[in-house]
CSV table of N, CA and C in Angstrom, one decimal:
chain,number,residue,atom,x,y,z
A,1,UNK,N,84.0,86.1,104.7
A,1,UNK,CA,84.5,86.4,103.3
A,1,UNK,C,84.6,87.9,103.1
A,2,UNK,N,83.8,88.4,103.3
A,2,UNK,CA,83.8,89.9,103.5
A,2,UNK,C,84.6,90.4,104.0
A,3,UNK,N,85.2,90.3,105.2
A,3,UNK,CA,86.4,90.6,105.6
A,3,UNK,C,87.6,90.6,104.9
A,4,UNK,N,87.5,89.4,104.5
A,4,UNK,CA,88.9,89.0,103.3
A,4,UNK,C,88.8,89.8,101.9
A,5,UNK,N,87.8,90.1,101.3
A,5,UNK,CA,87.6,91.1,100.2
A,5,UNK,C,88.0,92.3,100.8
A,6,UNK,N,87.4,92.7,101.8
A,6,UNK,CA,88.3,94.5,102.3
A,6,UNK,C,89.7,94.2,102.4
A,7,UNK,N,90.2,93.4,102.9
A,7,UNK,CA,91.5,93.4,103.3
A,7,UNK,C,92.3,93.6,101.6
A,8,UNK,N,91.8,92.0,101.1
A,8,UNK,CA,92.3,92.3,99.9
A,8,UNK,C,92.5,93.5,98.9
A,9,UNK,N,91.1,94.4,99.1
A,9,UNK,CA,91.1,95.3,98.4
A,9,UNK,C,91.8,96.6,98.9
A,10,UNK,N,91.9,96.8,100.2
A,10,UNK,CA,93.0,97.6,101.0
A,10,UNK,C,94.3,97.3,100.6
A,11,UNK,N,94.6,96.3,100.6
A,11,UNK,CA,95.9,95.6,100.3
A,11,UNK,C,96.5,95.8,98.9
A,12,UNK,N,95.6,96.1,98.1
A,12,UNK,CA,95.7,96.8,96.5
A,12,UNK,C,95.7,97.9,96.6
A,13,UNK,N,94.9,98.6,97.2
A,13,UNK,CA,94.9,100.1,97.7
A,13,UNK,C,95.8,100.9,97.9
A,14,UNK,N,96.4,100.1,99.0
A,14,UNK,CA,97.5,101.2,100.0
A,14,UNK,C,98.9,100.7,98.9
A,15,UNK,N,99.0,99.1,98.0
A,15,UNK,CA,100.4,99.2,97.3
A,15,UNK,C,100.5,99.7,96.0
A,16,UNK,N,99.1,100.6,96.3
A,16,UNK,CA,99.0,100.5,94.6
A,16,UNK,C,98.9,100.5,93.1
A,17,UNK,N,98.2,98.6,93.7
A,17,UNK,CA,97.6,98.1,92.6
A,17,UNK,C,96.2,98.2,92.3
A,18,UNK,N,95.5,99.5,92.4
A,18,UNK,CA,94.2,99.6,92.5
A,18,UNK,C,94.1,100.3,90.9
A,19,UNK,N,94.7,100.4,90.4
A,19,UNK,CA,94.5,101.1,88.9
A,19,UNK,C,92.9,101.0,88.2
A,20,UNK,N,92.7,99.1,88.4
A,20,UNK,CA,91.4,98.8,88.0
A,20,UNK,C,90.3,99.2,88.9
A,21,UNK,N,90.4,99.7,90.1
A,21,UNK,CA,89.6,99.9,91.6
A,21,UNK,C,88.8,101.0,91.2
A,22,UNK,N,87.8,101.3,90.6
A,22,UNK,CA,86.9,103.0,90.8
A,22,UNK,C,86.6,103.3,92.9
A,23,UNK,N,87.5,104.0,93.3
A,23,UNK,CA,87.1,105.0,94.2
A,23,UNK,C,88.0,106.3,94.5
A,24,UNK,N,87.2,106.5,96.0
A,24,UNK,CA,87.5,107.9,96.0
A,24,UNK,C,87.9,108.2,97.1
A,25,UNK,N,88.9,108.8,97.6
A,25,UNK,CA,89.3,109.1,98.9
A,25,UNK,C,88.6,110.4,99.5
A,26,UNK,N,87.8,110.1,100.5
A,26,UNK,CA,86.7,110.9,101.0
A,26,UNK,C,87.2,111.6,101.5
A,27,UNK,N,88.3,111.5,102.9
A,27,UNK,CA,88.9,112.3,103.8
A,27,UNK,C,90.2,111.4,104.3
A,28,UNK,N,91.0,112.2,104.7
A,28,UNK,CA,92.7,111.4,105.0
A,28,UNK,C,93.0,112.5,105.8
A,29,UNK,N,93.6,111.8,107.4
A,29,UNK,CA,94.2,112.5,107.9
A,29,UNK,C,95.5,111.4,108.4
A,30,UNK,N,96.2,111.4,109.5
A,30,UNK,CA,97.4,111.1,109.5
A,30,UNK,C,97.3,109.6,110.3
A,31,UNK,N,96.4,109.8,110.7
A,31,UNK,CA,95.7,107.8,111.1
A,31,UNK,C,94.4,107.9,110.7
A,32,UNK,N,93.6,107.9,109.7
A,32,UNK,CA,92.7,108.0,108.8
A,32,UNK,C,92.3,107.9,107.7
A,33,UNK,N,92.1,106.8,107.2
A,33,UNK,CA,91.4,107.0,105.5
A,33,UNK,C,90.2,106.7,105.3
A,34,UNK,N,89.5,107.5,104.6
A,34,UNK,CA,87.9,106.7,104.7
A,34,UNK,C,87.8,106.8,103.3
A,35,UNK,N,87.5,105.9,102.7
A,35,UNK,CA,87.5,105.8,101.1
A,35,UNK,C,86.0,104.9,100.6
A,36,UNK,N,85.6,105.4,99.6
A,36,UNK,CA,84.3,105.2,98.9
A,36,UNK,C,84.8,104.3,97.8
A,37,UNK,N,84.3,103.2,97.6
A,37,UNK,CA,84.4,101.8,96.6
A,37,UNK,C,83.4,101.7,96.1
A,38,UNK,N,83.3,101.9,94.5
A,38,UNK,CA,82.2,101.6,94.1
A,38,UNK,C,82.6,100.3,92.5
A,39,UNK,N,81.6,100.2,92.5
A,39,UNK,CA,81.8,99.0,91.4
A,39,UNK,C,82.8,97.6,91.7
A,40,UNK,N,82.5,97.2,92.8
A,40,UNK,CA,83.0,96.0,93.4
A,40,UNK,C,82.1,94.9,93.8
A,41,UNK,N,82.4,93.6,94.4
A,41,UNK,CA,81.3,92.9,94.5
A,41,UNK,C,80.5,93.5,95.9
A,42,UNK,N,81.1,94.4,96.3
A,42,UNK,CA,80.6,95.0,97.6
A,42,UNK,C,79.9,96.7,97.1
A,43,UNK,N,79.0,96.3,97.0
A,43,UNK,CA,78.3,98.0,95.8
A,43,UNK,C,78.4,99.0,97.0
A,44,UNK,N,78.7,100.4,96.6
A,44,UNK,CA,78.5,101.4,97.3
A,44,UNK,C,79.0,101.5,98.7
A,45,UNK,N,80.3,100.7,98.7
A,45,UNK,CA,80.8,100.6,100.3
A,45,UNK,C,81.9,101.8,100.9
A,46,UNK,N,81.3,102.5,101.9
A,46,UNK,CA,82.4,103.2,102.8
A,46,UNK,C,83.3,102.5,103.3
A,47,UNK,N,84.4,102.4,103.5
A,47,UNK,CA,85.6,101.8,104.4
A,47,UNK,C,86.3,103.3,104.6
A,48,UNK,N,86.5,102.8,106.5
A,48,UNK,CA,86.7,103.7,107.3
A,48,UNK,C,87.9,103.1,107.7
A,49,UNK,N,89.6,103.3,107.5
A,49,UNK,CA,90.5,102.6,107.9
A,49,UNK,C,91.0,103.5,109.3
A,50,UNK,N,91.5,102.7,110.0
A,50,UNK,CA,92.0,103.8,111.6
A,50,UNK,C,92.9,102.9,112.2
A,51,UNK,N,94.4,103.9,111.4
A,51,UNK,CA,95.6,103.7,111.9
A,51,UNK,C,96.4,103.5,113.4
A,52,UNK,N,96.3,102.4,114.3
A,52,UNK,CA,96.6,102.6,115.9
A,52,UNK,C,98.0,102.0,115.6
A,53,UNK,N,98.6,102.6,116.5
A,53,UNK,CA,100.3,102.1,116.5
A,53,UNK,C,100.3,102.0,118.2
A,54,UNK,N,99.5,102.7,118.9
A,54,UNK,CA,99.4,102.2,120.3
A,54,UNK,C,98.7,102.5,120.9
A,55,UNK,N,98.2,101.9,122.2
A,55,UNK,CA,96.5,102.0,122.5
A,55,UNK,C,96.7,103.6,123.2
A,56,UNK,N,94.7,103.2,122.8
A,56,UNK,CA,94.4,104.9,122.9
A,56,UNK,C,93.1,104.8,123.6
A,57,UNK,N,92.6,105.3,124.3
A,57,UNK,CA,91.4,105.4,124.8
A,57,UNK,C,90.5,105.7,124.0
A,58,UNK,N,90.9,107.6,123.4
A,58,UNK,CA,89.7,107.7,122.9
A,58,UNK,C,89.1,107.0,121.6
A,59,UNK,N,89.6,105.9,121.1
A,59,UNK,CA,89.9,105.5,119.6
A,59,UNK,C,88.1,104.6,119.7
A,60,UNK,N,87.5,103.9,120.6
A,60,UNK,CA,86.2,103.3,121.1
A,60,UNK,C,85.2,105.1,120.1
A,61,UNK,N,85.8,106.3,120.6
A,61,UNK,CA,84.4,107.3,121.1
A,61,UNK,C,85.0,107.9,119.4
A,62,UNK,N,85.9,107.8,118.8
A,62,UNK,CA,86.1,108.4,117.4
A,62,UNK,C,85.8,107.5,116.9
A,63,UNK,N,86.0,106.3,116.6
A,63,UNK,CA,85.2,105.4,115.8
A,63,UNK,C,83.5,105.6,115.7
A,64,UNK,N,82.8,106.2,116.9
A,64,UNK,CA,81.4,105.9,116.5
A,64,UNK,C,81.2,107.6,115.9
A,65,UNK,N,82.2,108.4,116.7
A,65,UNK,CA,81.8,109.7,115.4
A,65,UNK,C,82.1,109.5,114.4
A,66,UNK,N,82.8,108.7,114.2
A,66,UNK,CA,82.8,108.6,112.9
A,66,UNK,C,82.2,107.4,112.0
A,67,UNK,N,81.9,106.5,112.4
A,67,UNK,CA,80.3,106.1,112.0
A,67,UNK,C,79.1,107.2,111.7
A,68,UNK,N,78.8,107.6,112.6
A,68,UNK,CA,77.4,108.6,113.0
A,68,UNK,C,77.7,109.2,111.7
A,69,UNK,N,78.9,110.3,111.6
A,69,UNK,CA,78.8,110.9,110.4
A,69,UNK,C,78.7,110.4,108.9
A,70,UNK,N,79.6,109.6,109.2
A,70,UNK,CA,79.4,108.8,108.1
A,70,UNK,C,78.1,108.1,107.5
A,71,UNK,N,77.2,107.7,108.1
A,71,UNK,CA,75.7,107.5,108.1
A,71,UNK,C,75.2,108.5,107.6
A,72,UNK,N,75.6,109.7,107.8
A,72,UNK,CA,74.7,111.1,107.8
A,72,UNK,C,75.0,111.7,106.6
A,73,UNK,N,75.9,111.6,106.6
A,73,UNK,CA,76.8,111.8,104.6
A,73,UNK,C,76.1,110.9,103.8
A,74,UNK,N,76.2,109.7,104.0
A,74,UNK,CA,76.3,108.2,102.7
A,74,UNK,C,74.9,107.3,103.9
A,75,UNK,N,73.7,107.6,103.6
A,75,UNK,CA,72.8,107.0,104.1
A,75,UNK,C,72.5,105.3,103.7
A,76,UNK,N,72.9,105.3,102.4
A,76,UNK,CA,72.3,104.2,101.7
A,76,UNK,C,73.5,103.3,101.5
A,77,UNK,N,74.3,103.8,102.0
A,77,UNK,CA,75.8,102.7,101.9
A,77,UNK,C,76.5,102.0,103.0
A,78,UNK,N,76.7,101.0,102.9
A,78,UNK,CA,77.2,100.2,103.7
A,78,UNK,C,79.0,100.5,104.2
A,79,UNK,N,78.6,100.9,105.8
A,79,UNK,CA,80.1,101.2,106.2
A,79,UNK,C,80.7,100.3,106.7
A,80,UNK,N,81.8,100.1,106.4
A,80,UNK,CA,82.5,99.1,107.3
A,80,UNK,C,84.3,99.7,108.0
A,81,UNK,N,84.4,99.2,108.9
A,81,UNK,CA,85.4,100.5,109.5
A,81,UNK,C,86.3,99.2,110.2
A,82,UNK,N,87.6,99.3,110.0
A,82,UNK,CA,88.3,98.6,110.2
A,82,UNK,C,89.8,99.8,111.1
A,83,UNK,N,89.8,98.8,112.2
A,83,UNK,CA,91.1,99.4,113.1
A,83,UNK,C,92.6,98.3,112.7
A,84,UNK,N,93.5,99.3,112.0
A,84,UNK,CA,94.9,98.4,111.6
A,84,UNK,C,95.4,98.7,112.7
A,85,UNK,N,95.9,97.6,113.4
A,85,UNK,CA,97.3,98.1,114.3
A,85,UNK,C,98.4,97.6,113.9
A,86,UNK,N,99.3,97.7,114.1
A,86,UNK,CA,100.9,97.3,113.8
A,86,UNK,C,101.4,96.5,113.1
A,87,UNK,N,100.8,95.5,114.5
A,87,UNK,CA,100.7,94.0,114.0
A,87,UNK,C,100.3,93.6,113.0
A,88,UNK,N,99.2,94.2,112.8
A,88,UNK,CA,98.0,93.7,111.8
A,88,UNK,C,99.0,94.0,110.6
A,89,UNK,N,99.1,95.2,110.5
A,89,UNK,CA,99.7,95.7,109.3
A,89,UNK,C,101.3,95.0,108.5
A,90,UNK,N,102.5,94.8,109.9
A,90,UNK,CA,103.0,94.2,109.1
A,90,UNK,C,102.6,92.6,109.0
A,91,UNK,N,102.1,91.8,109.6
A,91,UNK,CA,101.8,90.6,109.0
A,91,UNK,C,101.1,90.9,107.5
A,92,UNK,N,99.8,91.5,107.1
A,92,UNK,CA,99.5,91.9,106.1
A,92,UNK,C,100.5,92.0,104.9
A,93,UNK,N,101.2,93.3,105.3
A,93,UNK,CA,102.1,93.6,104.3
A,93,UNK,C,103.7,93.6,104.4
A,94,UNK,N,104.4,92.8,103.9
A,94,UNK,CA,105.9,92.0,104.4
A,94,UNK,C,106.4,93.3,103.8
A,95,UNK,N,107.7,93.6,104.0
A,95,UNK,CA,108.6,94.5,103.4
A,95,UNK,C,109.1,94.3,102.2
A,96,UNK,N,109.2,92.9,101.6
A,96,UNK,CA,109.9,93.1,100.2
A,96,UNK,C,108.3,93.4,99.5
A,97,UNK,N,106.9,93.1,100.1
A,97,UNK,CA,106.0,93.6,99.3
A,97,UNK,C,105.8,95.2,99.5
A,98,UNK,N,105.9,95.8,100.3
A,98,UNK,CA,105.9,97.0,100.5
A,98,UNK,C,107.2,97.9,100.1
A,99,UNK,N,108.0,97.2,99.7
A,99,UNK,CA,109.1,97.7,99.1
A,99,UNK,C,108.8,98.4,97.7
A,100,UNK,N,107.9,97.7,97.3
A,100,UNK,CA,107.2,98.1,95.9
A,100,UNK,C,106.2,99.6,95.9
A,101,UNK,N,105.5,99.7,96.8
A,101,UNK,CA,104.8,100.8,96.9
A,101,UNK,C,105.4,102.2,96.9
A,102,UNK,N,104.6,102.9,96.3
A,102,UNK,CA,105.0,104.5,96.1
A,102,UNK,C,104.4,104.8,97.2
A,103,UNK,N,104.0,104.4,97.9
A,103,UNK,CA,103.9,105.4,99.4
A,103,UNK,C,105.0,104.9,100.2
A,104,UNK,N,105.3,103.6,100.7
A,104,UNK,CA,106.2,103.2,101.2
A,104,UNK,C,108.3,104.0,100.8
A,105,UNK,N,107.8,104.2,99.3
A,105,UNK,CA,108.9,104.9,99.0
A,105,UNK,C,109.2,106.1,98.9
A,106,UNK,N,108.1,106.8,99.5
A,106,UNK,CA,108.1,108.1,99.5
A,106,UNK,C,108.0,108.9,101.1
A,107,UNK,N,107.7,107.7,101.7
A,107,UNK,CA,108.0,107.3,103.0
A,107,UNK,C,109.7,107.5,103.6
A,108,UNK,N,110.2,106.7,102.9
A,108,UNK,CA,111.7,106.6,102.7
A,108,UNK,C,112.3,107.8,102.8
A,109,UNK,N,111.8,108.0,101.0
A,109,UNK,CA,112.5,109.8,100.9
A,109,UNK,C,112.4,110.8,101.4
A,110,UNK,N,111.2,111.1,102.5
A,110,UNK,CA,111.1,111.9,103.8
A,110,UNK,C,111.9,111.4,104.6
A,111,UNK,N,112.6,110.3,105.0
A,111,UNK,CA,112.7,110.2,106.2
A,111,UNK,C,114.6,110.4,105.4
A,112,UNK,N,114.7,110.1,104.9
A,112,UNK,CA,116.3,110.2,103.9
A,112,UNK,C,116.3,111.5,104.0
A,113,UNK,N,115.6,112.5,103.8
A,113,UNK,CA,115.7,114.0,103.5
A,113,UNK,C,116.1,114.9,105.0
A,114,UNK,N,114.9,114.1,106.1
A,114,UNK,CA,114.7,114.6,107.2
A,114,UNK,C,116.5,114.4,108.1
A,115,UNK,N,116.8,113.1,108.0
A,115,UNK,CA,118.0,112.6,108.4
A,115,UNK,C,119.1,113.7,107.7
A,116,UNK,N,119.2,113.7,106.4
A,116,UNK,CA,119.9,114.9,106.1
A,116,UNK,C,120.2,115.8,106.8
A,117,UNK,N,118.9,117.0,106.6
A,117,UNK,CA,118.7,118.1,107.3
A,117,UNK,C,119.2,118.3,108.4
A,118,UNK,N,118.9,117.1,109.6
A,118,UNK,CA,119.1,117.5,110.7
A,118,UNK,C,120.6,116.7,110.9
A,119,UNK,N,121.2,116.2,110.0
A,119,UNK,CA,122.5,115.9,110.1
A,119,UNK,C,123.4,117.1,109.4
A,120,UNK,N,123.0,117.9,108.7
A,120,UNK,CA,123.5,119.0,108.2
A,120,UNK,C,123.7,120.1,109.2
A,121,UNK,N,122.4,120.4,109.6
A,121,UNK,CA,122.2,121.3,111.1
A,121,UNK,C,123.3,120.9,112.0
A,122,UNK,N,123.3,119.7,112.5
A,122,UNK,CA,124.1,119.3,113.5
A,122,UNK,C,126.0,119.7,113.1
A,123,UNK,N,126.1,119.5,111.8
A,123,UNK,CA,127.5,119.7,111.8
A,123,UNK,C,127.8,120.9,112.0
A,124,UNK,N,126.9,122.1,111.2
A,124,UNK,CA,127.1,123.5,111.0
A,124,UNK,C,127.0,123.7,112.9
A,125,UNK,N,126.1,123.4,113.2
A,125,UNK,CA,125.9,124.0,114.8
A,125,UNK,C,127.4,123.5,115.8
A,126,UNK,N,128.3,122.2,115.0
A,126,UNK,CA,129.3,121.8,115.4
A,126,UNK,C,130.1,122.9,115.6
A,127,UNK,N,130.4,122.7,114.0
A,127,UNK,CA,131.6,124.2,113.7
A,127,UNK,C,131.2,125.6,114.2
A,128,UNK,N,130.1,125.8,114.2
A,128,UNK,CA,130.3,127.3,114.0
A,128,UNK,C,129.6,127.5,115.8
A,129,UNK,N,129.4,126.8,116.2
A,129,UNK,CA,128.8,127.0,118.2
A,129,UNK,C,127.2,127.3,117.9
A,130,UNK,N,126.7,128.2,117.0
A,130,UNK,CA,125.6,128.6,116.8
A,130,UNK,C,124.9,128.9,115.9
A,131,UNK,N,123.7,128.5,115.1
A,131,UNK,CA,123.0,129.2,114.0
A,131,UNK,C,122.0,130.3,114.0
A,132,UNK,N,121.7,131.0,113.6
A,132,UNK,CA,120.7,132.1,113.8
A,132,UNK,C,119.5,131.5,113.3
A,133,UNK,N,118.4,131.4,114.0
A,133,UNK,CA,117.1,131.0,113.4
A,133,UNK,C,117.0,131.2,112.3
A,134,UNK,N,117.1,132.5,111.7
A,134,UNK,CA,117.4,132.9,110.0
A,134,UNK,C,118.3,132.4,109.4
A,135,UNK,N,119.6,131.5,109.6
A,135,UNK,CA,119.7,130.7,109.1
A,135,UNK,C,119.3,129.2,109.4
A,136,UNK,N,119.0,129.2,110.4
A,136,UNK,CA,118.5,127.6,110.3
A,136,UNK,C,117.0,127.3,109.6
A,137,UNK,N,115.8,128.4,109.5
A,137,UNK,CA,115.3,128.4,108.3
A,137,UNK,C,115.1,128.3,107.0
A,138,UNK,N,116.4,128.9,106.6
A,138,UNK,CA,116.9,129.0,105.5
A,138,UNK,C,117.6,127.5,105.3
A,139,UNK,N,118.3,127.1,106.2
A,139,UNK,CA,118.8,125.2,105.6
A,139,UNK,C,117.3,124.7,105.7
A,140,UNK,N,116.3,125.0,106.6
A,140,UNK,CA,115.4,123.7,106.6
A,140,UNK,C,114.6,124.1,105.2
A,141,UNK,N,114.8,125.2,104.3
A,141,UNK,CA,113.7,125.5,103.5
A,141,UNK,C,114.1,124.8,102.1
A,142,UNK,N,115.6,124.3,102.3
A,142,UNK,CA,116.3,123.9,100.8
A,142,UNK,C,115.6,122.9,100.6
A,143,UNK,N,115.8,122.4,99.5
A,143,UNK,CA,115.6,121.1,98.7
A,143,UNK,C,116.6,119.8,98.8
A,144,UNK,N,116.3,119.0,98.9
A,144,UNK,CA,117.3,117.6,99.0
A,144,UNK,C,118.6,118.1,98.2
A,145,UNK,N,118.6,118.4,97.4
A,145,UNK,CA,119.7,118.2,96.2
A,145,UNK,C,120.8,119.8,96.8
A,146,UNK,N,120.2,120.7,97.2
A,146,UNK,CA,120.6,121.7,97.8
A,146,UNK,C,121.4,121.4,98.8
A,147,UNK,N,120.8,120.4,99.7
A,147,UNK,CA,121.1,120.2,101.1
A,147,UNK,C,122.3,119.1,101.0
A,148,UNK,N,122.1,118.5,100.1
A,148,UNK,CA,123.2,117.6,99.6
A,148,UNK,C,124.9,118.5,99.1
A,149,UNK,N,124.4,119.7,98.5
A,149,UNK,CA,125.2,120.6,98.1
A,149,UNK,C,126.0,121.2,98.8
A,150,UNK,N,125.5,121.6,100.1
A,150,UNK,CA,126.0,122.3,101.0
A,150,UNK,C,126.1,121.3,102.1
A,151,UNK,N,126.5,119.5,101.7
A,151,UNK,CA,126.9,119.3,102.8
A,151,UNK,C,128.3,118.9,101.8
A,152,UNK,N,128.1,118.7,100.8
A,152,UNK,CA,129.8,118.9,100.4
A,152,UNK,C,130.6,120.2,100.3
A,153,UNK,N,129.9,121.3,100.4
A,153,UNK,CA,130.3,123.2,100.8
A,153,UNK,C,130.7,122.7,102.0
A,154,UNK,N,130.3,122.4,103.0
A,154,UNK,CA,130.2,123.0,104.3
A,154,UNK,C,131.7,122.2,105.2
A,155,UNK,N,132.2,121.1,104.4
A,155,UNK,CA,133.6,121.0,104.2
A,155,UNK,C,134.8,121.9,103.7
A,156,UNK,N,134.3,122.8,103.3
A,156,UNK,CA,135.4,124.1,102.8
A,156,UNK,C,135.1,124.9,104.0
A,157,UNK,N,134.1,125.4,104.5
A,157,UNK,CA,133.8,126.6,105.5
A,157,UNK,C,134.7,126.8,106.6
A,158,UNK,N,135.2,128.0,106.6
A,158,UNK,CA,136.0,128.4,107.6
A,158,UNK,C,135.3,129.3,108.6
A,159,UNK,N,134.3,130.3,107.8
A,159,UNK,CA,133.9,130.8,109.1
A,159,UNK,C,132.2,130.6,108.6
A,160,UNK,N,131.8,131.5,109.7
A,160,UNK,CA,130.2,131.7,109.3
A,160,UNK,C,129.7,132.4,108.0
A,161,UNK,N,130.6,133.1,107.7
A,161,UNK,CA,130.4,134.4,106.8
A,161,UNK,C,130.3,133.4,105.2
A,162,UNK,N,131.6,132.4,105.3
A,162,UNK,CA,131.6,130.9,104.4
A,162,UNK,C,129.6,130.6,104.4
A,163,UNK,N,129.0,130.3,105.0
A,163,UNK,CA,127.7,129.7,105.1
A,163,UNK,C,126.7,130.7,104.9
A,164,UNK,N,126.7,132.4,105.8
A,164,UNK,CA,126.2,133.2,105.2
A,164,UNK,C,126.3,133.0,103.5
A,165,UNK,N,127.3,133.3,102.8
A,165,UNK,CA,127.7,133.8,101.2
A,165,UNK,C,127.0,132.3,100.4
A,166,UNK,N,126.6,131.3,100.8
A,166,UNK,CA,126.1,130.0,100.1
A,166,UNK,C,125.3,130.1,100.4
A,167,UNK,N,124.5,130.5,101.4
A,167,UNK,CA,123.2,131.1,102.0
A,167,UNK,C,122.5,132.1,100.5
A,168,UNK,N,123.2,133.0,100.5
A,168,UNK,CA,122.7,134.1,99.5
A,168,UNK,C,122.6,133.4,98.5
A,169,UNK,N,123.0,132.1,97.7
A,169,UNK,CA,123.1,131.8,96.2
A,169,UNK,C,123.0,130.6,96.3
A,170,UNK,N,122.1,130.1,97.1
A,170,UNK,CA,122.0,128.6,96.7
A,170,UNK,C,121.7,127.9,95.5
A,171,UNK,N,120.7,128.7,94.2
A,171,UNK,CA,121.0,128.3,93.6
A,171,UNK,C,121.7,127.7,92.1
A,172,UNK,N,123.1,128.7,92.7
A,172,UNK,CA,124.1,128.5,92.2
A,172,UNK,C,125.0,127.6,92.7
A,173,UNK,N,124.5,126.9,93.5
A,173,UNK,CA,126.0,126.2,94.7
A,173,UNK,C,125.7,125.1,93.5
């Protein structure tokens, strides 16, 4: 049953619905959450989450450092450290439920923005044979709505000097 309370309560967590949940997010890295729950039927609990998307060796020797420290931080609290893999994850969470999540959609809008950019890059490097690092800086530094802007400009451009002059006033475009 414990098991199924973490799940559940991760499952609120990650979509969410934790509004009523008092915790704290200890540390987050990019396969890593270790979050502190308190006032649940599980008092004073660490949960250590560890994102695998494909096997890894060292994932056995990070798991216990990070127990050990964890111990060493939070002595009196009960850790429990759970490895998601893929699978795990979408059986857990279906897509029309994760459709709902502001991480899941914010997710999206990175990857909508990133596809942009580098479909913008790709046209300009079409037309014009080459960009200057200084300008391809300068596209990767815009804003969505910018980049959006200058991909309906970048239909008028004749030469480079076209892309330099929108370069200078983006935000006037």
């Amino acid at each position: 049953p414990k098991f199924w309370i973490l799940v559940t309560k991760l499952s609120q967590f990650l979509i969410g619905y934790a509004n009523g949940l008092n915790h704290n997010v200890i540390a987050q890295c990019r396969r890593t959450i270790i979050i502190k729950i308190l006032g649940t039927q599980i008092d004073d609990l660490i949960l250590h989450l560890e994102f695998q998307t494909q096997p890894n060796q060292t994932m056995p020797f990070r798991m216990l450092d990070y127990r050990i420290r964890l111990h060493r931080r939070y002595p009196h609290h009960e850790v429990e450290q759970l490895v998601l893999e893929q699978t795990l994850i979408q059986n857990i969470f279906t897509k029309e439920l994760m459709q709902d999540s502001v991480i899941y959609q914010d997710i999206l809008a990175e990857g909508r923005e990133k596809g942009e950019r580098r479909l913008i890059l790709k046209l300009l490097t079409r037309r014009f044979d080459t960009l200057s690092p200084d300008m391809a800086s300068q596209i990767n530094a815009l804003s969505l709505e910018q980049l959006e802007r200058l991909g309906e400009a970048l239909l008028d451009f004749v030469s480079i000097d076209d892309l330099e002059q929108w370069l200078q006033k983006p935000q006037l475009q």
